[in-house]
Coordinates of C-alpha atoms in Angstrom, one line a residue:
M1 CA -107.5 109.1 35.8
G2 CA -107.4 112.1 33.5
S3 CA -104.4 112.5 31.1
S4 CA -103.1 115.5 33.0
Q5 CA -103.0 113.7 36.5
R6 CA -101.0 110.8 34.8
K7 CA -98.7 113.5 33.4
N8 CA -98.2 115.2 36.7
R9 CA -97.5 111.9 38.6
A10 CA -94.9 111.1 35.9
R11 CA -93.4 114.5 36.5
V12 CA -93.2 114.0 40.3
S13 CA -91.6 110.5 39.8
D14 CA -88.8 111.9 37.6
L15 CA -88.1 114.7 40.2
R16 CA -88.0 112.1 43.0
A17 CA -85.5 109.9 41.0
S18 CA -83.4 113.0 40.3
S19 CA -83.3 114.1 43.8
E20 CA -82.1 110.6 45.0
A21 CA -79.4 110.5 42.3
H22 CA -78.2 114.0 43.3
Q23 CA -78.2 112.8 47.1
C24 CA -76.2 109.7 46.4
L25 CA -73.7 111.6 44.3
F26 CA -72.9 114.4 46.8
N27 CA -73.9 112.8 50.2
P28 CA -71.8 109.7 50.8
C29 CA -74.1 108.8 53.7
Q30 CA -77.1 108.4 51.4
R31 CA -75.4 106.7 48.4
A32 CA -77.0 103.7 46.6
P33 CA -76.9 100.6 48.6
V34 CA -73.9 98.3 48.0
T35 CA -76.0 95.5 46.5
S36 CA -76.3 97.7 43.5
P37 CA -75.4 95.6 40.3
S38 CA -73.5 98.6 38.8
R39 CA -70.8 98.5 41.3
K40 CA -67.5 96.8 39.9
A41 CA -64.2 96.3 41.9
V42 CA -60.6 95.6 41.3
I43 CA -58.9 93.2 43.8
Y44 CA -55.3 94.4 44.4
C45 CA -53.2 91.9 46.2
R46 CA -49.4 92.5 47.1
I47 CA -46.7 90.8 49.0
S48 CA -43.1 92.3 49.7
R49 CA -41.2 88.9 49.8
D50 CA -41.8 85.8 48.3
G51 CA -38.9 83.9 48.5
D52 CA -39.9 80.4 46.7
G53 CA -42.0 82.3 44.1
Q54 CA -45.2 80.1 44.8
E55 CA -47.4 83.0 45.3
V56 CA -49.1 81.6 48.5
G57 CA -49.4 84.8 50.1
V58 CA -51.0 86.8 47.2
K59 CA -53.4 84.1 46.5
R60 CA -54.6 83.8 50.2
Q61 CA -55.2 87.6 50.1
E62 CA -57.3 87.2 46.9
V63 CA -59.6 84.5 48.5
D64 CA -60.3 86.9 51.6
C65 CA -60.8 89.8 49.1
R66 CA -63.4 87.8 47.0
A67 CA -65.2 86.8 50.1
L68 CA -65.6 90.5 51.2
A69 CA -66.7 91.4 47.5
E70 CA -69.4 88.6 47.7
R71 CA -70.7 89.8 51.0
S72 CA -71.0 93.3 49.8
G73 CA -72.7 92.5 46.5
I74 CA -69.9 93.8 44.6
E75 CA -68.9 92.4 41.2
V76 CA -65.2 91.7 40.7
W77 CA -64.2 93.4 37.7
R78 CA -60.7 91.6 37.7
V79 CA -57.8 90.9 40.0
A80 CA -54.2 92.6 39.9
I81 CA -51.1 91.0 41.6
D82 CA -47.8 92.3 42.6
N83 CA -46.0 89.4 44.0
D84 CA -42.6 89.9 45.7
I85 CA -42.4 93.7 45.2
S86 CA -42.2 96.1 48.0
A87 CA -44.3 99.2 48.1
S88 CA -42.2 101.4 50.7
N89 CA -40.2 104.4 49.4
L90 CA -36.9 102.6 49.5
S91 CA -37.9 100.2 46.8
K92 CA -37.1 101.3 43.3
K93 CA -39.2 98.4 41.5
V94 CA -42.0 99.4 39.4
R95 CA -45.4 97.7 40.4
P96 CA -47.2 96.9 37.1
A97 CA -50.4 95.6 38.9
Y98 CA -50.8 98.7 40.9
A99 CA -50.5 101.2 37.9
S100 CA -53.0 99.0 35.9
M101 CA -55.5 99.0 38.7
L102 CA -55.1 102.9 38.6
R103 CA -55.8 102.8 34.8
D104 CA -59.0 100.9 35.5
V105 CA -60.2 103.4 38.2
R106 CA -59.6 106.7 36.5
P107 CA -61.9 106.3 33.6
G108 CA -64.5 104.7 36.1
L109 CA -64.2 101.1 34.6
A110 CA -64.2 100.0 38.4
D111 CA -65.3 102.3 41.2
T112 CA -64.0 100.1 44.1
V113 CA -60.6 98.9 45.2
I114 CA -60.6 95.9 47.4
V115 CA -57.3 95.0 49.4
Y116 CA -56.6 92.9 52.2
S117 CA -55.1 96.0 54.5
N118 CA -54.3 99.5 53.7
S119 CA -50.5 98.6 53.8
R120 CA -51.1 96.1 51.0
L121 CA -52.3 98.9 49.0
T122 CA -49.4 101.3 49.4
R123 CA -46.8 102.4 52.1
R124 CA -45.9 105.6 50.1
P125 CA -47.4 109.0 51.2
A126 CA -47.2 110.2 47.6
E127 CA -49.2 107.6 46.4
W128 CA -52.0 108.1 49.1
M129 CA -52.1 111.9 48.1
E130 CA -52.8 110.6 44.6
L131 CA -55.6 108.1 45.7
I132 CA -57.0 111.1 47.9
Q133 CA -57.0 113.3 44.6
L134 CA -58.9 110.6 43.0
A135 CA -61.4 110.3 45.6
D136 CA -62.1 113.9 45.6
E137 CA -63.1 113.3 41.9
G138 CA -65.5 110.6 43.1
K139 CA -63.6 107.6 41.5
P140 CA -62.3 105.0 43.8
R141 CA -63.7 103.5 47.1
I142 CA -61.3 101.5 48.9
R143 CA -62.6 98.4 51.0
T144 CA -60.2 96.5 53.3
V145 CA -60.6 93.1 54.6
V146 CA -59.2 93.8 58.2
P147 CA -60.7 96.8 59.9
G148 CA -59.1 100.1 59.4
S149 CA -60.2 101.2 56.0
H150 CA -59.7 105.0 55.5
D151 CA -62.7 107.0 54.2
L152 CA -61.0 109.3 51.7
S153 CA -64.2 111.4 51.3
T154 CA -63.6 113.1 54.8
A155 CA -60.9 115.1 56.2
D156 CA -60.1 112.8 59.3
G157 CA -59.8 109.9 56.9
R158 CA -57.5 111.6 54.6
A159 CA -55.3 112.8 57.6
L160 CA -55.4 109.2 59.0
A161 CA -54.3 107.7 55.7
I162 CA -51.3 110.1 55.2
T163 CA -50.2 109.7 58.8
V164 CA -50.3 105.9 58.8
A165 CA -48.3 105.9 55.5
A166 CA -45.8 108.2 56.9
W167 CA -45.3 105.9 60.0
D168 CA -45.0 102.8 57.6
A169 CA -42.4 104.6 55.5
A170 CA -40.3 105.4 58.9
E171 CA -40.7 101.9 59.9
A172 CA -39.4 100.7 56.4
E173 CA -36.4 103.1 56.6
R174 CA -35.6 101.9 60.2
T175 CA -35.6 98.3 59.0
S176 CA -33.4 99.2 56.1
E177 CA -30.9 100.8 58.4
R178 CA -30.6 97.6 60.6
L179 CA -29.9 95.6 57.3
K180 CA -27.4 97.9 56.2
R181 CA -25.6 97.9 59.5
A182 CA -25.9 94.2 59.4
H183 CA -24.5 93.9 55.8
L184 CA -21.6 96.4 56.7
G185 CA -20.5 94.3 59.8
R186 CA -20.5 91.1 57.8
A187 CA -18.5 92.9 54.9
M188 CA -16.0 94.0 57.5
E189 CA -15.4 90.4 58.5
G190 CA -15.3 89.2 55.0
K191 CA -18.6 86.9 55.3
V192 CA -20.6 86.3 52.3
W193 CA -24.3 87.7 52.5
K194 CA -26.8 85.1 51.0
G195 CA -29.3 87.4 49.2
G196 CA -30.6 87.6 45.6
N197 CA -29.0 85.7 42.8
R198 CA -25.7 84.0 43.5
A199 CA -22.5 85.2 41.8
F200 CA -21.7 83.6 38.3
G201 CA -19.0 81.1 38.8
W202 CA -19.7 80.3 42.3
S203 CA -22.0 77.6 43.8
E204 CA -25.2 77.9 45.9
D205 CA -23.0 78.2 49.1
Y206 CA -21.5 81.1 47.4
K207 CA -18.2 80.0 48.7
A208 CA -17.0 77.2 46.2
L209 CA -16.2 77.5 42.5
H210 CA -19.0 76.2 40.2
P211 CA -17.9 73.1 38.4
T212 CA -19.0 74.1 35.1
E213 CA -19.3 78.0 35.3
A214 CA -15.9 78.7 36.7
P215 CA -13.9 77.1 33.7
H216 CA -15.9 79.2 31.3
L217 CA -15.2 82.4 33.4
K218 CA -11.5 81.5 33.5
E219 CA -11.3 81.1 29.7
A220 CA -13.3 84.5 29.3
V221 CA -10.6 86.2 31.3
E222 CA -7.8 84.8 29.2
Q223 CA -9.6 85.9 26.0
V224 CA -10.3 89.3 27.1
L225 CA -6.6 89.7 28.2
G226 CA -5.8 88.5 24.6
G227 CA -8.0 91.1 23.0
V228 CA -11.2 89.1 22.5
A229 CA -14.6 91.5 22.6
I230 CA -16.8 90.8 25.6
T231 CA -19.7 91.0 23.1
S232 CA -18.2 88.1 21.3
I233 CA -17.9 85.9 24.5
A234 CA -21.5 86.8 25.5
K235 CA -22.6 85.6 22.0
R236 CA -20.8 82.3 22.2
W237 CA -22.0 81.7 25.7
N238 CA -25.8 82.3 24.5
A239 CA -25.0 80.0 21.6
Q240 CA -23.7 77.2 23.9
G241 CA -26.5 77.7 26.4
V242 CA -24.5 79.2 29.2
L243 CA -26.9 81.4 31.1
T244 CA -26.8 83.7 34.0
P245 CA -27.7 82.5 37.4
A246 CA -31.2 84.1 36.9
G247 CA -31.5 82.0 33.8
R248 CA -31.3 84.8 31.3
E249 CA -29.1 85.2 28.2
W250 CA -25.8 87.3 28.5
T251 CA -25.4 90.8 27.4
Y252 CA -22.5 92.9 26.9
Q253 CA -23.1 95.1 30.1
A254 CA -24.0 91.9 32.2
L255 CA -20.8 90.0 31.3
K256 CA -18.8 93.2 31.7
V257 CA -20.0 93.5 35.3
V258 CA -19.0 89.9 36.2
L259 CA -15.7 90.6 34.8
M260 CA -14.9 93.6 36.6
N261 CA -16.2 92.4 40.1
P262 CA -13.3 92.3 42.7
R263 CA -15.0 89.1 44.0
L264 CA -13.0 87.3 41.3
C265 CA -9.7 87.9 43.0
G266 CA -11.2 87.5 46.6
W267 CA -11.7 91.1 47.5
M268 CA -14.9 91.9 49.7
T269 CA -17.1 94.7 48.5
Y270 CA -20.0 96.8 49.9
K271 CA -22.0 99.1 48.0
K272 CA -19.6 98.2 44.9
E273 CA -16.6 99.6 46.9
V274 CA -13.7 97.4 47.9
M275 CA -13.8 97.1 51.7
R276 CA -10.1 97.8 53.4
D277 CA -9.0 97.2 56.8
E278 CA -7.2 99.8 59.1
Q279 CA -4.1 99.4 57.1
G280 CA -5.8 100.3 53.8
K281 CA -5.4 96.7 52.4
P282 CA -8.5 94.9 50.8
I283 CA -10.5 92.6 53.0
I284 CA -10.5 89.1 51.8
G285 CA -13.8 87.3 51.5
E286 CA -14.5 83.6 52.7
W287 CA -14.9 82.4 49.2
E288 CA -12.6 80.6 46.8
P289 CA -10.9 83.1 44.6
L290 CA -11.0 82.7 40.7
M291 CA -7.8 84.5 40.0
T292 CA -4.7 86.5 41.7
E293 CA -4.8 90.2 42.4
E294 CA -2.4 91.0 39.7
Q295 CA -4.6 89.2 37.0
H296 CA -7.5 91.1 38.3
E297 CA -5.7 94.3 37.9
A298 CA -4.5 93.4 34.5
L299 CA -8.1 92.4 33.3
L300 CA -9.5 95.7 34.8
A301 CA -6.9 97.6 32.6
A302 CA -7.7 95.6 29.5
I303 CA -11.4 96.2 29.9
E304 CA -10.8 100.0 30.6
K305 CA -8.5 100.4 27.7
R306 CA -11.3 99.0 25.3
H307 CA -13.9 101.3 26.9
T308 CA -11.8 104.7 27.3
P309 CA -12.0 106.6 25.1
K310 CA -15.1 104.8 23.6
R311 CA -14.5 105.3 20.0
R312 CA -16.1 103.2 17.2
F313 CA -15.4 103.7 13.4
G314 CA -18.2 101.7 12.0
K315 CA -16.9 98.9 9.8
Y316 CA -13.7 100.6 8.9
L317 CA -11.0 99.1 11.0
L318 CA -8.1 101.6 10.6
T319 CA -9.8 104.9 10.3
H320 CA -8.4 106.1 13.8
H321 CA -4.8 105.1 12.5
L322 CA -4.4 106.2 8.8
R323 CA -2.7 109.4 7.7
C324 CA -1.8 110.6 4.3
G325 CA 1.6 110.2 3.4
K326 CA 1.6 113.6 1.6
C327 CA -0.3 116.1 3.8
S328 CA -0.5 113.9 7.0
Q329 CA -4.3 114.5 7.3
P330 CA -6.4 111.6 8.3
M331 CA -7.9 109.0 6.0
F332 CA -11.6 107.8 6.2
G333 CA -13.5 105.0 4.9
V334 CA -15.5 105.4 1.8
V335 CA -17.4 103.1 -0.8
V336 CA -16.4 103.8 -4.4
R337 CA -18.3 101.7 -7.0
G338 CA -19.4 99.2 -4.4
E339 CA -15.8 98.7 -3.0
Q340 CA -14.6 99.9 0.4
M341 CA -11.8 102.2 0.3
Y342 CA -9.7 104.6 2.5
R343 CA -9.4 108.0 1.2
C344 CA -7.3 111.1 2.2
K345 CA -9.3 114.3 3.8
G346 CA -7.5 116.3 1.5
Q347 CA -8.7 114.2 -1.7
H348 CA -4.9 113.3 -2.7
F349 CA -5.4 109.6 -3.1
S350 CA -7.0 106.5 -1.8
I351 CA -6.4 102.6 -1.1
T352 CA -8.3 99.6 -1.2
A353 CA -9.5 98.7 2.3
S354 CA -9.6 94.8 2.1
V355 CA -5.7 94.9 0.8
L356 CA -4.7 97.3 3.5
E357 CA -6.3 95.7 6.6
R358 CA -5.1 92.3 5.7
Y359 CA -1.6 93.7 5.3
V360 CA -1.7 95.7 8.6
K361 CA -2.8 92.6 10.6
T362 CA -0.1 90.5 9.3
A363 CA 2.4 93.3 10.1
T364 CA 1.2 93.4 13.6
F365 CA 1.3 89.8 14.1
V366 CA 4.9 89.8 12.8
H367 CA 5.8 92.9 14.9
L368 CA 4.4 91.3 18.1
S369 CA 6.2 88.1 17.2
E370 CA 9.5 89.9 16.9
C371 CA 9.0 91.5 20.2
K372 CA 7.9 88.5 21.9
G373 CA 11.2 87.3 23.3
D374 CA 12.0 90.9 24.6
L375 CA 8.8 91.2 26.3
E376 CA 9.2 88.0 28.1
A377 CA 12.7 88.6 29.0
E378 CA 12.3 92.3 30.1
P379 CA 11.3 92.9 33.8
P380 CA 8.8 95.2 34.8
A381 CA 9.9 98.8 34.4
E382 CA 10.1 100.7 37.7
W383 CA 7.5 103.3 38.2
L384 CA 9.5 106.8 38.6
G385 CA 7.2 108.2 41.2
E386 CA 7.7 105.5 43.8
G387 CA 10.0 107.7 45.8
R388 CA 7.7 110.7 45.9
L389 CA 4.6 108.4 47.0
A390 CA 6.8 107.0 49.9
E391 CA 7.7 110.5 51.0
V392 CA 4.2 111.5 50.8
N393 CA 3.0 108.6 53.0
S394 CA 5.6 109.4 55.4
K395 CA 4.7 112.7 55.8
I396 CA 0.9 112.1 56.3
Q397 CA 1.8 109.9 59.1
E398 CA 4.1 112.3 60.8
L399 CA 1.4 115.0 60.6
M400 CA -1.2 112.8 62.0
A401 CA 1.0 111.7 64.7
T402 CA 1.6 115.2 65.8
Y403 CA -2.4 115.9 65.5
N404 CA -3.2 112.9 67.8
A405 CA -0.5 114.0 70.2
G406 CA -2.4 117.3 70.5
R407 CA 0.6 119.5 69.6
V408 CA -1.2 121.1 66.7
S409 CA -4.9 122.2 66.0
G410 CA -6.9 120.4 63.5
D411 CA -7.8 123.7 61.8
I412 CA -3.9 124.2 60.8
L413 CA -3.0 120.7 60.0
L414 CA -5.9 118.9 58.5
P415 CA -5.8 121.2 55.3
Q416 CA -2.3 120.1 54.9
V417 CA -3.3 116.3 55.3
E418 CA -6.0 116.8 52.8
E419 CA -3.7 118.2 50.2
L420 CA -1.2 115.3 50.7
D421 CA -4.1 112.9 50.6
E422 CA -5.0 114.0 47.1
E423 CA -1.6 113.9 45.8
R424 CA -1.2 110.3 47.4
K425 CA -4.4 109.3 45.6
Q426 CA -3.2 110.6 42.2
L427 CA 0.2 109.1 42.6
T428 CA -1.3 105.8 43.7
K429 CA -3.5 105.9 40.5
E430 CA -0.7 106.6 38.3
R431 CA 1.5 103.7 39.8
D432 CA -1.5 101.2 39.4
E433 CA -1.9 102.2 35.8
H434 CA 1.8 101.9 35.1
Y435 CA 2.0 98.2 36.2
R436 CA -1.5 97.4 34.7
E437 CA -0.2 98.4 31.3
Q438 CA 2.6 96.1 31.7
L439 CA 0.7 93.3 32.8
V440 CA -1.8 93.7 29.7
Q441 CA 1.1 93.7 27.4
K442 CA 1.9 90.2 28.6
A443 CA -1.6 88.9 27.9
P444 CA -2.0 85.6 26.2
S445 CA -2.8 85.8 22.6
L446 CA -2.2 83.9 19.2
V447 CA 1.4 85.0 19.3
D448 CA 2.2 82.6 22.1
E449 CA 1.2 79.9 19.6
L450 CA 4.1 80.6 17.3
P451 CA 6.8 78.2 16.2
Q452 CA 10.2 79.0 17.9
N453 CA 13.3 80.0 16.4
V454 CA 11.7 81.6 13.3
D455 CA 13.7 84.1 11.3
F456 CA 11.4 86.9 10.8
S457 CA 13.9 88.8 8.6
I458 CA 13.3 86.3 5.6
G459 CA 9.8 88.1 5.1
E460 CA 6.9 86.1 3.4
T461 CA 8.1 82.7 4.5
E462 CA 6.3 79.6 4.5
W463 CA 5.3 79.6 8.0
L464 CA 3.7 83.0 7.7
E465 CA 1.8 81.7 4.7
D466 CA 0.5 78.7 6.8
W467 CA -0.5 81.0 9.5
D468 CA -2.1 83.9 7.4
D469 CA -5.7 82.7 7.6
Q470 CA -5.3 82.1 11.2
I471 CA -3.9 85.7 12.0
Q472 CA -6.9 87.2 9.8
D473 CA -9.4 85.3 12.0
A474 CA -7.5 85.7 15.3
Y475 CA -9.6 88.4 16.8
D476 CA -12.8 89.7 15.8
F477 CA -13.3 93.5 14.6
D478 CA -13.4 94.8 18.3
G479 CA -10.4 92.5 19.1
W480 CA -8.4 93.9 16.3
Q481 CA -9.3 97.3 17.2
A482 CA -8.0 96.7 20.7
M483 CA -4.7 95.2 19.4
L484 CA -4.0 98.3 17.1
A485 CA -5.0 100.7 19.9
Q486 CA -2.5 99.4 22.1
H487 CA 0.4 98.6 19.6
C488 CA 0.0 100.9 16.6
R489 CA 0.8 104.5 16.8
V490 CA 0.2 105.8 13.2
I491 CA 0.0 104.4 9.6
F492 CA 1.3 106.5 6.7
I493 CA 0.0 105.9 3.0
K494 CA 2.3 107.1 0.4
P495 CA 0.9 108.1 -2.9
Y496 CA 0.3 105.9 -5.8
A497 CA 3.7 105.1 -7.5
G498 CA 2.5 103.4 -10.8
P499 CA 1.2 100.0 -12.0
H500 CA 4.5 98.4 -11.5
K501 CA 4.5 99.1 -7.8
S502 CA 3.0 96.9 -5.2
T503 CA 0.3 98.3 -3.0
T504 CA 1.9 97.4 0.1
D505 CA 5.1 99.4 -0.8
R506 CA 2.9 102.5 -0.2
I507 CA 2.4 101.4 3.6
S508 CA 4.3 102.6 6.3
I509 CA 3.4 101.7 10.0
M510 CA 4.8 103.3 13.3
W511 CA 4.4 101.2 16.2
D512 CA 4.0 102.2 19.8
D513 CA 7.5 101.4 20.7
G514 CA 8.9 103.7 18.3
T515 CA 10.2 101.3 15.5
T516 CA 8.8 101.4 12.1
H517 CA 7.8 99.2 9.2
G518 CA 8.9 100.8 6.2
A519 CA 9.6 104.7 6.1
P520 CA 7.6 107.0 4.0
A521 CA 10.1 109.4 1.9
D522 CA 7.8 112.2 1.4
A523 CA 5.8 112.3 4.6
Q524 CA 6.3 115.1 6.8
P525 CA 7.4 114.4 10.2
M526 CA 4.3 114.4 12.5
P527 CA 4.2 114.3 16.3
C528 CA 2.2 111.1 17.0
G529 CA 1.9 111.6 20.8
P530 CA -0.3 114.3 22.7
K531 CA 0.8 117.8 22.3
L532 CA 3.0 118.8 25.1
P533 CA 1.5 121.6 27.4
K534 CA 2.9 125.0 27.2
Q535 CA 3.4 125.0 31.0
L536 CA 5.7 121.9 31.1
P537 CA 9.0 123.9 30.5
E538 CA 8.4 126.1 33.5
V539 CA 7.1 123.0 35.7
I540 CA 10.4 121.1 34.8
E541 CA 12.5 124.0 36.1
L542 CA 10.2 124.4 39.4
L543 CA 10.8 120.7 39.9
K544 CA 14.6 121.2 39.4
Q545 CA 14.4 123.6 42.2
D546 CA 12.0 122.0 44.4
P547 CA 12.0 118.3 44.1
K548 CA 9.1 117.9 46.4
L549 CA 7.0 120.0 44.4
S550 CA 3.3 119.0 44.5
G551 CA 0.7 118.6 41.8
V552 CA -1.8 120.8 44.0
A553 CA 0.9 123.6 44.0
V554 CA 1.2 123.2 40.2
A555 CA -2.6 123.4 39.8
E556 CA -2.8 126.6 42.0
R557 CA 0.1 128.3 40.1
Y558 CA -1.5 127.9 36.6
G559 CA -5.2 128.1 37.8
V560 CA -6.1 124.7 36.6
S561 CA -7.7 121.7 38.0
R562 CA -5.8 119.4 40.4
S563 CA -5.9 116.5 38.0
Y564 CA -4.3 118.6 35.3
G565 CA -1.8 119.9 37.8
F566 CA -0.8 116.3 38.6
R567 CA -0.5 115.2 35.0
L568 CA 1.8 118.4 34.4
L569 CA 4.0 117.2 37.2
K570 CA 4.1 113.7 36.0
Q571 CA 5.1 114.8 32.6
A572 CA 7.9 117.0 34.2
R573 CA 9.2 114.0 36.3
E574 CA 9.4 111.8 33.1
S575 CA 11.1 114.4 31.2
L576 CA 13.8 115.0 33.9
A577 CA 14.2 111.3 34.3
M578 CA 14.8 110.9 30.5
S579 CA 17.2 113.8 30.4
D580 CA 19.2 111.9 33.3
V581 CA 19.5 108.8 31.4
S582 CA 20.6 110.6 28.3

């Protein structure tokens, strides 16, 4: 055979091979046989619920998928498993194995995906659209163990995949609706729902208090009421080996959620809202409560007071409270030659931070000790809006009775009821805050351990020297910030008076109850409370003319929000009450 014939035969062979490759690429019916060694597959296994975590279901799927790969002559590249993760639209969980499977398919590391059934792959129409787009690029070929595999290279196959996924999503939503109705029904009856992790502090039956966790939780409640930071409690629990029901370490947010849970006082919740009966009273659950309702209200007030407004001033404890005794400007923390100081914003003078903070802590302790007897003996102050709240409730009942009797159209009556209901909500919130504040003031603290019958007027007595170290270490940084935010209104620092004067002589503290510790001679009077609204005098006059004045009417008159209108009305009532007393 001549050289020219050999060249022609080689050229024909190359053309035939090129033609076959072209047909395999663009004609699915004439692709290379499945026994080609170049084919590689990712096996994807998934199951929605695995209560015991033994992975029995996904392991069974893997066995069936490997058998299919072996029969088809496909090499298994790797196995991706999402155990106990739903693939419906209702699930918010991320499926890491599904995402990794797509990462293998996109660059062509694997050209086939083997699953037990289409529903194990996904139930989300949006994800099927993504798979169809990849199929258009010639990337994945989906093979299923059970019959019903969708051919995503054809229009009918794509339409069938999307339709089945839509029906799967609808069925998942119907199942969710049935479960929600069941949950709501049990919540209205006060019955526990045994799903997910149990609540910390309760046993496996979700009803009885846990023998070791409940005491820790009770102690944490007392500490938070006493001013201890939630973060400090979480760190101590982690050091002691006290873990969450899921076996994880505690974080600030996790412990805060536990402490704010109405379950602690026995209230039933549904979707994080307290369930109430027809009379508006909280529904009591069938489990053993950890505390009383009053204690729960005080705990919420203590946590919210530390959280709102959320202000942190780094490592300087007194930044929010200090004022210059000469210009009344704020004083801020600075470092001067390696020493922490507080300096006036107007650059008038400064004071050593360690001396000032130690003095203020001791003064706060003494002040609370002096007030201890008065706080214990003084009954809770009556809330001034009680009469108005009762009047609003009575008016709502009267209007609804008229509507139910059919004597007035709903179009006329219901707007009035909505307005009154808005006022009732605001008044109820003000009343709850009023009594919560008084409960927080009576929270246990180091002051409760003081010796009895101490003469505080003596000054630096032996008992104070004995207690000084305990005073400084009574709370952590956050705890002292909370105590000062609750009891200290402002701290004035007077100018330096010479080497023969003590540093503490420059310090004057004004407490939240109006009393003072030392009086600055040269400080200008400064309003320590919030600035009074300019509309307040006029609102007071309107309230005198119409004692039934509503917060909604005030808001509409001045073009402000309803919440601001209610605050104006509250301040006006308090001003009138004070003038009546005087």
